[in-house]
PDB file of C-alpha atoms in Angstrom:
ATOM      1  CA  MET A   9       6.926   1.025 -13.133  1.00 85.00           C
ATOM      2  CA  LEU A  10      10.749   1.043 -12.738  1.00 84.00           C
ATOM      3  CA  GLN A  11      11.044  -1.510 -15.461  1.00 87.00           C
ATOM      4  CA  SER A  12       8.069  -0.647 -17.739  1.00 91.00           C
ATOM      5  CA  GLN A  13       7.852   0.157 -21.124  1.00 93.00           C
ATOM      6  CA  GLU A  14       6.020   3.264 -20.405  1.00 95.00           C
ATOM      7  CA  LEU A  15       9.198   4.567 -18.705  1.00 94.00           C
ATOM      8  CA  ARG A  16      11.363   3.481 -21.415  1.00 95.00           C
ATOM      9  CA  SER A  17       8.849   5.299 -24.237  1.00 96.00           C
ATOM     10  CA  TYR A  18       9.070   8.550 -21.839  1.00 96.00           C
ATOM     11  CA  LEU A  19      12.837   8.554 -21.625  1.00 95.00           C
ATOM     12  CA  GLN A  20      13.426   8.113 -25.341  1.00 96.00           C
ATOM     13  CA  GLY A  21      10.875  10.591 -26.161  1.00 95.00           C
ATOM     14  CA  SER A  22      13.428  13.174 -25.329  1.00 96.00           C
ATOM     15  CA  PRO A  23      16.804  13.618 -23.796  1.00 94.00           C
ATOM     16  CA  ARG A  24      15.143  16.679 -21.941  1.00 95.00           C
ATOM     17  CA  ASN A  25      12.861  14.046 -20.149  1.00 95.00           C
ATOM     18  CA  PHE A  26      14.177  12.577 -16.644  1.00 94.00           C
ATOM     19  CA  ALA A  27      13.537   9.900 -14.229  1.00 92.00           C
ATOM     20  CA  VAL A  28      13.654  10.800 -10.535  1.00 92.00           C
ATOM     21  CA  LEU A  29      14.523   7.869  -8.198  1.00 88.00           C
ATOM     22  CA  ALA A  30      14.311   8.389  -4.378  1.00 86.00           C
ATOM     23  CA  ASP A  31      16.141   6.384  -1.814  1.00 80.00           C
ATOM     24  CA  TYR A  32      13.005   4.115  -1.178  1.00 79.00           C
ATOM     25  CA  ALA A  33      13.030   3.127  -4.965  1.00 80.00           C
ATOM     26  CA  TRP A  34      16.518   1.243  -4.104  1.00 75.00           C
ATOM     27  CA  ILE A  35      15.180  -0.287  -0.731  1.00 74.00           C
ATOM     28  CA  GLU A  36      12.385  -1.817  -2.679  1.00 74.00           C
ATOM     29  CA  ILE A  37      14.937  -3.134  -5.008  1.00 75.00           C
ATOM     30  CA  TYR A  38      17.607  -4.567  -2.554  1.00 72.00           C
ATOM     31  CA  LYS A  39      15.307  -5.892  -0.184  1.00 69.00           C
ATOM     32  CA  GLN A  40      14.393  -8.698  -2.558  1.00 68.00           C
ATOM     33  CA  GLN A  41      17.920  -9.774  -2.018  1.00 68.00           C
ATOM     34  CA  THR A  42      18.672 -11.028  -5.532  1.00 71.00           C
ATOM     35  CA  VAL A  43      20.998 -10.264  -8.280  1.00 72.00           C
ATOM     36  CA  GLU A  44      18.320 -10.673 -10.707  1.00 74.00           C
ATOM     37  CA  ALA A  45      15.935  -8.222  -9.020  1.00 75.00           C
ATOM     38  CA  ILE A  46      19.016  -5.648  -9.277  1.00 76.00           C
ATOM     39  CA  LYS A  47      19.399  -6.458 -12.862  1.00 78.00           C
ATOM     40  CA  HIS A  48      15.877  -6.060 -13.616  1.00 79.00           C
ATOM     41  CA  GLY A  49      15.866  -2.801 -11.501  1.00 79.00           C
ATOM     42  CA  LEU A  50      18.435  -1.318 -13.705  1.00 80.00           C
ATOM     43  CA  SER A  51      16.892  -2.810 -16.949  1.00 84.00           C
ATOM     44  CA  VAL A  52      15.498   0.506 -18.182  1.00 89.00           C
ATOM     45  CA  VAL A  53      17.158   3.512 -16.478  1.00 86.00           C
ATOM     46  CA  GLY A  54      20.492   1.740 -17.117  1.00 84.00           C
ATOM     47  CA  ASP A  55      20.088   2.356 -20.571  1.00 88.00           C
ATOM     48  CA  PHE A  56      19.835   6.237 -20.074  1.00 90.00           C
ATOM     49  CA  PRO A  57      22.023   6.975 -17.266  1.00 86.00           C
ATOM     50  CA  ASP A  58      22.354  11.015 -18.282  1.00 88.00           C
ATOM     51  CA  GLN A  59      18.612  10.950 -17.734  1.00 91.00           C
ATOM     52  CA  LEU A  60      18.433   9.622 -14.222  1.00 88.00           C
ATOM     53  CA  ILE A  61      18.211  11.977 -11.081  1.00 90.00           C
ATOM     54  CA  LEU A  62      18.910  10.432  -7.796  1.00 87.00           C
ATOM     55  CA  LEU A  63      17.655  12.103  -4.774  1.00 89.00           C
ATOM     56  CA  ARG A  64      19.485  12.333  -1.690  1.00 87.00           C
ATOM     57  CA  ALA A  65      18.545  10.141   1.201  1.00 84.00           C
ATOM     58  CA  ASN A  66      15.134  10.728   2.944  1.00 83.00           C
ATOM     59  CA  GLY A  67      16.945  11.582   6.410  1.00 83.00           C
ATOM     60  CA  GLN A  68      18.874  14.278   4.557  1.00 87.00           C
ATOM     61  CA  ILE A  69      15.938  15.884   2.792  1.00 89.00           C
ATOM     62  CA  ILE A  70      13.911  16.311   5.852  1.00 87.00           C
ATOM     63  CA  GLN A  71      16.772  18.532   7.334  1.00 87.00           C
ATOM     64  CA  LEU A  72      16.851  20.734   4.237  1.00 88.00           C
ATOM     65  CA  ASP A  73      16.064  24.428   5.581  1.00 84.00           C
ATOM     66  CA  PRO A  74      12.887  25.543   3.404  1.00 81.00           C
ATOM     67  CA  THR A  75      13.629  29.241   3.694  1.00 81.00           C
ATOM     68  CA  GLU A  76      17.012  28.689   1.602  1.00 86.00           C
ATOM     69  CA  PRO A  77      16.822  28.988  -2.045  1.00 86.00           C
ATOM     70  CA  TYR A  78      17.466  25.929  -4.569  1.00 89.00           C
ATOM     71  CA  LEU A  79      15.465  23.405  -2.636  1.00 90.00           C
ATOM     72  CA  ARG A  80      14.919  20.981  -5.541  1.00 91.00           C
ATOM     73  CA  GLU A  81      18.408  21.141  -6.494  1.00 91.00           C
ATOM     74  CA  ARG A  82      19.605  20.572  -3.147  1.00 93.00           C
ATOM     75  CA  MET A  83      17.515  17.537  -3.102  1.00 91.00           C
ATOM     76  CA  GLN A  84      19.472  15.738  -5.670  1.00 90.00           C
ATOM     77  CA  PHE A  85      22.647  13.736  -5.418  1.00 84.00           C
ATOM     78  CA  LYS A  86      24.916  14.860  -8.049  1.00 81.00           C
ATOM     79  CA  GLY A  87      27.059  12.882 -10.384  1.00 73.00           C
ATOM     80  CA  ALA A  88      25.308  10.102 -10.507  1.00 69.00           C
ATOM     81  CA  ALA A  89      25.041   9.118 -14.290  1.00 69.00           C
ATOM     82  CA  ASP A  90      29.136   7.722 -13.863  1.00 72.00           C
ATOM     83  CA  SER A  91      27.820   5.532 -10.749  1.00 72.00           C
ATOM     84  CA  ILE A  92      24.898   4.085 -12.542  1.00 71.00           C
ATOM     85  CA  ARG A  93      26.863   3.185 -15.760  1.00 72.00           C
ATOM     86  CA  GLU A  94      29.239   1.229 -13.740  1.00 70.00           C
ATOM     87  CA  MET A  95      26.518  -0.510 -11.807  1.00 69.00           C
ATOM     88  CA  ASP A  96      24.695  -1.207 -14.758  1.00 67.00           C
ATOM     89  CA  ALA A  97      27.751  -2.783 -16.284  1.00 69.00           C
ATOM     90  CA  ILE A  98      28.412  -5.191 -13.536  1.00 67.00           C
ATOM     91  CA  PHE A  99      24.937  -6.522 -13.066  1.00 67.00           C
ATOM     92  CA  ARG A 100      24.902  -7.160 -16.901  1.00 66.00           C
ATOM     93  CA  SER A 101      27.376  -8.962 -17.077  1.00 65.00           C
ATOM     94  CA  ALA A 102      26.957 -13.000 -17.341  1.00 52.00           C
ATOM     95  CA  THR A 103      28.257 -13.433 -13.739  1.00 57.00           C
ATOM     96  CA  VAL A 104      28.526 -11.419 -10.640  1.00 56.00           C
ATOM     97  CA  ASP A 105      31.110 -13.357  -8.754  1.00 57.00           C
ATOM     98  CA  ASP A 106      33.406 -10.475  -7.851  1.00 56.00           C
ATOM     99  CA  ALA A 107      34.010 -10.816  -3.944  1.00 57.00           C
ATOM    100  CA  ALA A 108      34.187  -7.168  -3.401  1.00 56.00           C
ATOM    101  CA  VAL A 109      31.093  -6.754  -5.492  1.00 60.00           C
ATOM    102  CA  LEU A 110      28.874  -9.224  -3.859  1.00 59.00           C
ATOM    103  CA  LYS A 111      30.224  -7.725  -0.484  1.00 64.00           C
ATOM    104  CA  GLN A 112      28.788  -4.581  -1.637  1.00 62.00           C
ATOM    105  CA  VAL A 113      25.640  -5.870  -2.478  1.00 66.00           C
ATOM    106  CA  HIS A 114      24.812  -8.035   0.844  1.00 65.00           C
ATOM    107  CA  GLY A 115      25.770  -4.519   2.318  1.00 63.00           C
ATOM    108  CA  HIS A 116      22.608  -2.976   0.461  1.00 61.00           C
ATOM    109  CA  TRP A 117      20.614  -5.873   1.090  1.00 60.00           C
ATOM    110  CA  ASN A 118      21.329  -5.619   5.145  1.00 63.00           C
ATOM    111  CA  PHE A 119      20.682  -1.867   5.093  1.00 61.00           C
ATOM    112  CA  ALA A 120      17.422  -2.038   2.969  1.00 55.00           C
ATOM    113  CA  ASN A 121      16.279  -5.144   5.661  1.00 61.00           C
ATOM    114  CA  GLY A 122      17.478  -3.406   8.807  1.00 60.00           C
ATOM    115  CA  LEU A 123      15.051  -0.405   7.812  1.00 56.00           C
ATOM    116  CA  LEU A 124      11.909  -2.831   7.471  1.00 59.00           C
ATOM    117  CA  PRO A 125      11.372  -2.975  11.348  1.00 56.00           C
ATOM    118  CA  GLU A 126      11.534   1.090  11.506  1.00 59.00           C
ATOM    119  CA  LEU A 127       8.863   1.069   8.953  1.00 55.00           C
ATOM    120  CA  ILE A 128       6.565  -1.383  10.280  1.00 57.00           C
ATOM    121  CA  GLU A 129       6.758   0.729  13.631  1.00 63.00           C
ATOM    122  CA  GLY A 130       6.027   3.814  11.929  1.00 62.00           C
ATOM    123  CA  ALA A 131       2.852   2.262  10.349  1.00 69.00           C
ATOM    124  CA  VAL A 132       1.630   0.783  13.425  1.00 75.00           C
ATOM    125  CA  GLU A 133       1.724   3.996  15.047  1.00 81.00           C
ATOM    126  CA  ILE A 134      -0.095   5.976  12.106  1.00 84.00           C
ATOM    127  CA  ALA A 135      -2.684   3.214  11.734  1.00 83.00           C
ATOM    128  CA  ALA A 136      -3.461   3.453  15.356  1.00 84.00           C
ATOM    129  CA  SER A 137      -4.045   7.084  15.210  1.00 88.00           C
ATOM    130  CA  LEU A 138      -6.486   7.091  12.220  1.00 89.00           C
ATOM    131  CA  PRO A 139      -9.686   6.567  14.170  1.00 91.00           C
ATOM    132  CA  GLU A 140      -8.509   9.502  16.461  1.00 92.00           C
ATOM    133  CA  MET A 141      -7.722  11.873  14.074  1.00 92.00           C
ATOM    134  CA  GLU A 142     -11.177  11.107  12.391  1.00 94.00           C
ATOM    135  CA  GLU A 143     -12.991  11.913  15.412  1.00 94.00           C
ATOM    136  CA  GLN A 144     -11.149  14.796  16.281  1.00 93.00           C
ATOM    137  CA  MET A 145     -11.132  16.450  12.779  1.00 94.00           C
ATOM    138  CA  PHE A 146     -14.488  15.699  11.198  1.00 94.00           C
ATOM    139  CA  THR A 147     -18.216  15.751  12.093  1.00 94.00           C
ATOM    140  CA  LYS A 148     -20.498  12.863  11.039  1.00 95.00           C
ATOM    141  CA  ALA A 149     -21.739  15.241   8.296  1.00 95.00           C
ATOM    142  CA  GLU A 150     -18.234  16.013   7.042  1.00 95.00           C
ATOM    143  CA  ILE A 151     -17.548  12.178   7.299  1.00 95.00           C
ATOM    144  CA  ARG A 152     -20.724  11.748   4.942  1.00 95.00           C
ATOM    145  CA  ILE A 153     -19.194  14.269   2.510  1.00 95.00           C
ATOM    146  CA  ILE A 154     -15.922  12.841   2.334  1.00 95.00           C
ATOM    147  CA  ARG A 155     -17.372   9.134   1.829  1.00 94.00           C
ATOM    148  CA  THR A 156     -19.942  10.228  -1.055  1.00 92.00           C
ATOM    149  CA  SER A 157     -16.748  12.396  -2.948  1.00 88.00           C
ATOM    150  CA  ARG A 158     -18.779  15.449  -2.586  1.00 89.00           C
ATOM    151  CA  GLN A 159     -16.931  19.050  -2.408  1.00 90.00           C
ATOM    152  CA  TYR A 160     -15.443  20.123   0.597  1.00 92.00           C
ATOM    153  CA  PRO A 161     -16.735  23.470   2.113  1.00 92.00           C
ATOM    154  CA  ALA A 162     -14.514  26.038   3.260  1.00 92.00           C
ATOM    155  CA  ALA A 163     -14.815  24.923   6.780  1.00 92.00           C
ATOM    156  CA  MET A 164     -13.344  21.398   6.147  1.00 93.00           C
ATOM    157  CA  MET A 165     -10.538  22.803   4.005  1.00 92.00           C
ATOM    158  CA  GLU A 166      -9.499  25.157   7.050  1.00 93.00           C
ATOM    159  CA  THR A 167      -9.447  21.913   9.348  1.00 93.00           C
ATOM    160  CA  ILE A 168      -7.384  20.195   6.749  1.00 94.00           C
ATOM    161  CA  TYR A 169      -4.808  22.811   6.410  1.00 93.00           C
ATOM    162  CA  GLY A 170      -4.817  23.538  10.066  1.00 92.00           C
ATOM    163  CA  ALA A 171      -4.100  19.695  10.941  1.00 93.00           C
ATOM    164  CA  ALA A 172      -1.130  19.632   8.535  1.00 92.00           C
ATOM    165  CA  MET A 173       0.203  22.900  10.079  1.00 91.00           C
ATOM    166  CA  GLN A 174       0.072  21.635  13.499  1.00 90.00           C
ATOM    167  CA  MET A 175       1.762  18.473  12.534  1.00 89.00           C
ATOM    168  CA  TRP A 176       4.380  20.158  10.293  1.00 89.00           C
ATOM    169  CA  GLU A 177       5.055  22.669  13.321  1.00 88.00           C
ATOM    170  CA  THR A 178       5.592  19.759  15.685  1.00 88.00           C
ATOM    171  CA  LEU A 179       7.685  17.824  13.193  1.00 86.00           C
ATOM    172  CA  ALA A 180       9.793  21.128  12.060  1.00 85.00           C
ATOM    173  CA  HIS A 181      10.263  21.779  15.930  1.00 85.00           C
ATOM    174  CA  ALA A 182      11.777  17.835  16.486  1.00 84.00           C
ATOM    175  CA  TYR A 183      14.076  18.489  13.762  1.00 83.00           C
ATOM    176  CA  GLY A 184      15.342  21.987  14.629  1.00 84.00           C
ATOM    177  CA  LEU A 185      13.809  23.353  11.247  1.00 82.00           C
ATOM    178  CA  PRO A 186      12.741  27.047  11.268  1.00 70.00           C
ATOM    179  CA  TRP A 187       9.047  27.281  11.313  1.00 68.00           C
ATOM    180  CA  GLN A 188       7.813  30.253  12.952  1.00 67.00           C
ATOM    181  CA  ASP A 189       7.039  33.498  11.066  1.00 67.00           C
ATOM    182  CA  LEU A 190       7.382  31.773   7.768  1.00 72.00           C
ATOM    183  CA  GLY A 191       4.694  32.613   4.790  1.00 75.00           C
ATOM    184  CA  ASP A 192       2.523  29.718   3.395  1.00 75.00           C
ATOM    185  CA  ASN A 193       4.666  29.527   0.604  1.00 78.00           C
ATOM    186  CA  ARG A 194       7.759  28.883   2.339  1.00 81.00           C
ATOM    187  CA  ILE A 195       6.166  26.540   4.555  1.00 85.00           C
ATOM    188  CA  ALA A 196       4.820  24.664   1.698  1.00 88.00           C
ATOM    189  CA  ARG A 197       8.284  24.178   0.124  1.00 88.00           C
ATOM    190  CA  SER A 198       9.153  21.919   3.011  1.00 89.00           C
ATOM    191  CA  TYR A 199       9.193  17.956   2.590  1.00 91.00           C
ATOM    192  CA  LEU A 200       7.751  18.055   6.240  1.00 90.00           C
ATOM    193  CA  PHE A 201       4.808  20.188   5.731  1.00 92.00           C
ATOM    194  CA  ARG A 202       3.987  18.249   2.305  1.00 94.00           C
ATOM    195  CA  TYR A 203       4.420  14.955   4.064  1.00 92.00           C
ATOM    196  CA  ALA A 204       2.295  16.038   7.027  1.00 92.00           C
ATOM    197  CA  LEU A 205      -0.495  17.270   4.213  1.00 95.00           C
ATOM    198  CA  GLY A 206      -0.097  13.733   2.625  1.00 94.00           C
ATOM    199  CA  LEU A 207      -0.966  11.981   5.859  1.00 93.00           C
ATOM    200  CA  ILE A 208      -3.954  13.967   6.137  1.00 94.00           C
ATOM    201  CA  ILE A 209      -5.067  13.225   2.518  1.00 95.00           C
ATOM    202  CA  HIS A 210      -4.094   9.680   3.212  1.00 94.00           C
ATOM    203  CA  LEU A 211      -6.673   9.842   6.387  1.00 94.00           C
ATOM    204  CA  LEU A 212      -9.381  10.962   3.774  1.00 96.00           C
ATOM    205  CA  TRP A 213      -8.673   8.154   1.449  1.00 95.00           C
ATOM    206  CA  TRP A 214      -8.954   5.723   4.469  1.00 93.00           C
ATOM    207  CA  ILE A 215     -12.352   7.611   5.482  1.00 95.00           C
ATOM    208  CA  SER A 216     -13.711   7.427   2.093  1.00 94.00           C
ATOM    209  CA  SER A 217     -12.890   3.700   1.861  1.00 92.00           C
ATOM    210  CA  GLY A 218     -14.938   3.160   4.902  1.00 92.00           C
ATOM    211  CA  SER A 219     -12.663   3.785   7.939  1.00 89.00           C
ATOM    212  CA  GLN A 220     -11.884   0.008   7.988  1.00 88.00           C
ATOM    213  CA  PRO A 221      -9.100  -0.941  10.879  1.00 86.00           C
ATOM    214  CA  VAL A 222      -5.631  -1.654   9.395  1.00 81.00           C
ATOM    215  CA  ARG A 223      -4.589  -5.430  10.038  1.00 82.00           C
ATOM    216  CA  ARG A 224      -1.966  -5.625   7.585  1.00 83.00           C
ATOM    217  CA  MET A 225       0.721  -3.399   8.618  1.00 77.00           C
ATOM    218  CA  ASP A 226       3.069  -4.528   5.893  1.00 77.00           C
ATOM    219  CA  ARG A 227       0.368  -3.028   3.705  1.00 83.00           C
ATOM    220  CA  MET A 228       0.349   0.198   5.882  1.00 84.00           C
ATOM    221  CA  SER A 229       4.189   0.476   5.930  1.00 82.00           C
ATOM    222  CA  ASN A 230       3.949   0.266   1.927  1.00 83.00           C
ATOM    223  CA  ASP A 231       1.332   3.085   2.083  1.00 88.00           C
ATOM    224  CA  MET A 232       3.775   5.160   3.766  1.00 87.00           C
ATOM    225  CA  ILE A 233       6.668   4.278   1.214  1.00 86.00           C
ATOM    226  CA  ASP A 234       4.107   5.413  -1.482  1.00 90.00           C
ATOM    227  CA  LEU A 235       3.269   8.616   0.302  1.00 91.00           C
ATOM    228  CA  SER A 236       7.087   9.528   0.418  1.00 90.00           C
ATOM    229  CA  PHE A 237       7.021   8.931  -3.390  1.00 92.00           C
ATOM    230  CA  CYS A 238       3.886  11.000  -3.630  1.00 95.00           C
ATOM    231  CA  VAL A 239       5.573  13.698  -1.591  1.00 94.00           C
ATOM    232  CA  TYR A 240       8.895  13.674  -3.518  1.00 94.00           C
ATOM    233  CA  ALA A 241       6.943  13.741  -7.047  1.00 95.00           C
ATOM    234  CA  SER A 242       5.129  16.889  -5.991  1.00 96.00           C
ATOM    235  CA  TYR A 243       8.458  18.675  -6.366  1.00 95.00           C
ATOM    236  CA  PHE A 244       8.764  17.442 -10.113  1.00 94.00           C
ATOM    237  CA  ASP A 245       6.257  17.304 -12.926  1.00 93.00           C
ATOM    238  CA  GLY A 246       4.697  14.002 -12.660  1.00 91.00           C
ATOM    239  CA  PHE A 247       4.426  10.609 -11.036  1.00 94.00           C
ATOM    240  CA  MET A 248       4.393   7.485 -12.746  1.00 93.00           C
ATOM    241  CA  THR A 249       2.713   4.704 -10.963  1.00 92.00           C
ATOM    242  CA  ALA A 250       0.307   1.930 -11.369  1.00 91.00           C
ATOM    243  CA  ASP A 251      -1.117   2.468  -7.844  1.00 92.00           C
ATOM    244  CA  GLU A 252      -4.773   4.023  -7.741  1.00 94.00           C
ATOM    245  CA  LYS A 253      -4.470   5.071  -4.353  1.00 94.00           C
ATOM    246  CA  ALA A 254      -0.991   6.575  -4.732  1.00 94.00           C
ATOM    247  CA  ARG A 255      -2.030   8.549  -7.805  1.00 95.00           C
ATOM    248  CA  TRP A 256      -5.380   9.913  -5.762  1.00 95.00           C
ATOM    249  CA  ILE A 257      -2.814  11.110  -2.953  1.00 96.00           C
ATOM    250  CA  HIS A 258      -0.500  12.665  -5.611  1.00 96.00           C
ATOM    251  CA  ALA A 259      -2.908  14.244  -7.406  1.00 96.00           C
ATOM    252  CA  ASN A 260      -4.877  15.890  -4.136  1.00 95.00           C
ATOM    253  CA  LEU A 261      -1.591  16.725  -2.843  1.00 96.00           C
ATOM    254  CA  VAL A 262      -0.476  18.750  -5.726  1.00 95.00           C
ATOM    255  CA  ALA A 263      -3.872  20.383  -5.978  1.00 93.00           C
ATOM    256  CA  ALA A 264      -3.683  21.384  -2.753  1.00 92.00           C
ATOM    257  CA  LEU A 265      -0.491  22.993  -2.984  1.00 92.00           C
ATOM    258  CA  GLU A 266      -1.403  24.815  -5.780  1.00 91.00           C
ATOM    259  CA  ALA A 267      -4.290  26.375  -3.638  1.00 88.00           C
ATOM    260  CA  ILE A 268      -1.746  27.026  -0.759  1.00 84.00           C
ATOM    261  CA  SER A 269       0.430  28.889  -3.504  1.00 79.00           C
ATOM    262  CA  ARG A 270      -2.687  30.885  -5.213  1.00 75.00           C
ATOM    263  CA  THR A 271      -3.792  31.885  -1.606  1.00 64.00           C
ATOM    264  CA  ASP A 272      -0.287  32.841  -0.851  1.00 56.00           C
ATOM    265  CA  ASP A 273      -0.158  35.368  -3.783  1.00 54.00           C
ATOM    266  CA  ALA A 274      -3.311  36.830  -3.356  1.00 51.00           C
ATOM    267  CA  THR A 275      -2.430  37.765  -0.021  1.00 47.00           C
TER     268      THR A 275
END
């Protein structure tokens, strides 16, 4: 979608339309280890540098305190337009033979490839935990509800929310973030809570698809990258993707966050 006509048309539609890119988008581009991949990756957004928002690295966003204001603004890397213009000009030139440029590109390639083992390791752990989570969280009757796409009863919704909250507390404690005595709205602003909730929604997709054992860890790691995109997109106004699973997870994540907001407002 980064190279799509849909994105170009969206950016052409209004100077107030922005494309938001996370660090994983660049990792996906750089891990291909070709100059052509970078040129194609910049083929649309390079024409609209002033309508591009770059997000900080995932590790930095995780550490942001959800109790402080302007969280969405703090997620953003400021001053990106000039860097994109410069990079786009370099890679649109006839040849890219400057030693310093190639050295920098190889550095990006090595960085992207260096993250792959970590992503695979995390995917293995999550894949292994899916059957246990299914067994602990849901009864056989509730599993039938998930697989037949029927409306979840209130007790199931409470189970889903409670599991996400428990996961959030564990992650927040591990990262040294405040997690006690926070209202639901503040907790729901945190990247880590949204990621935890997204993991539970990913579990629901897995159950609805038949709870099949995960055998392709590369696909599972891609699912986790897509989940990060879903979480990032939940802070903004939409998500442009051709992936059905990612669209489903994003739509349900946004709906769940809106429900939390309504509940917190009511209390």
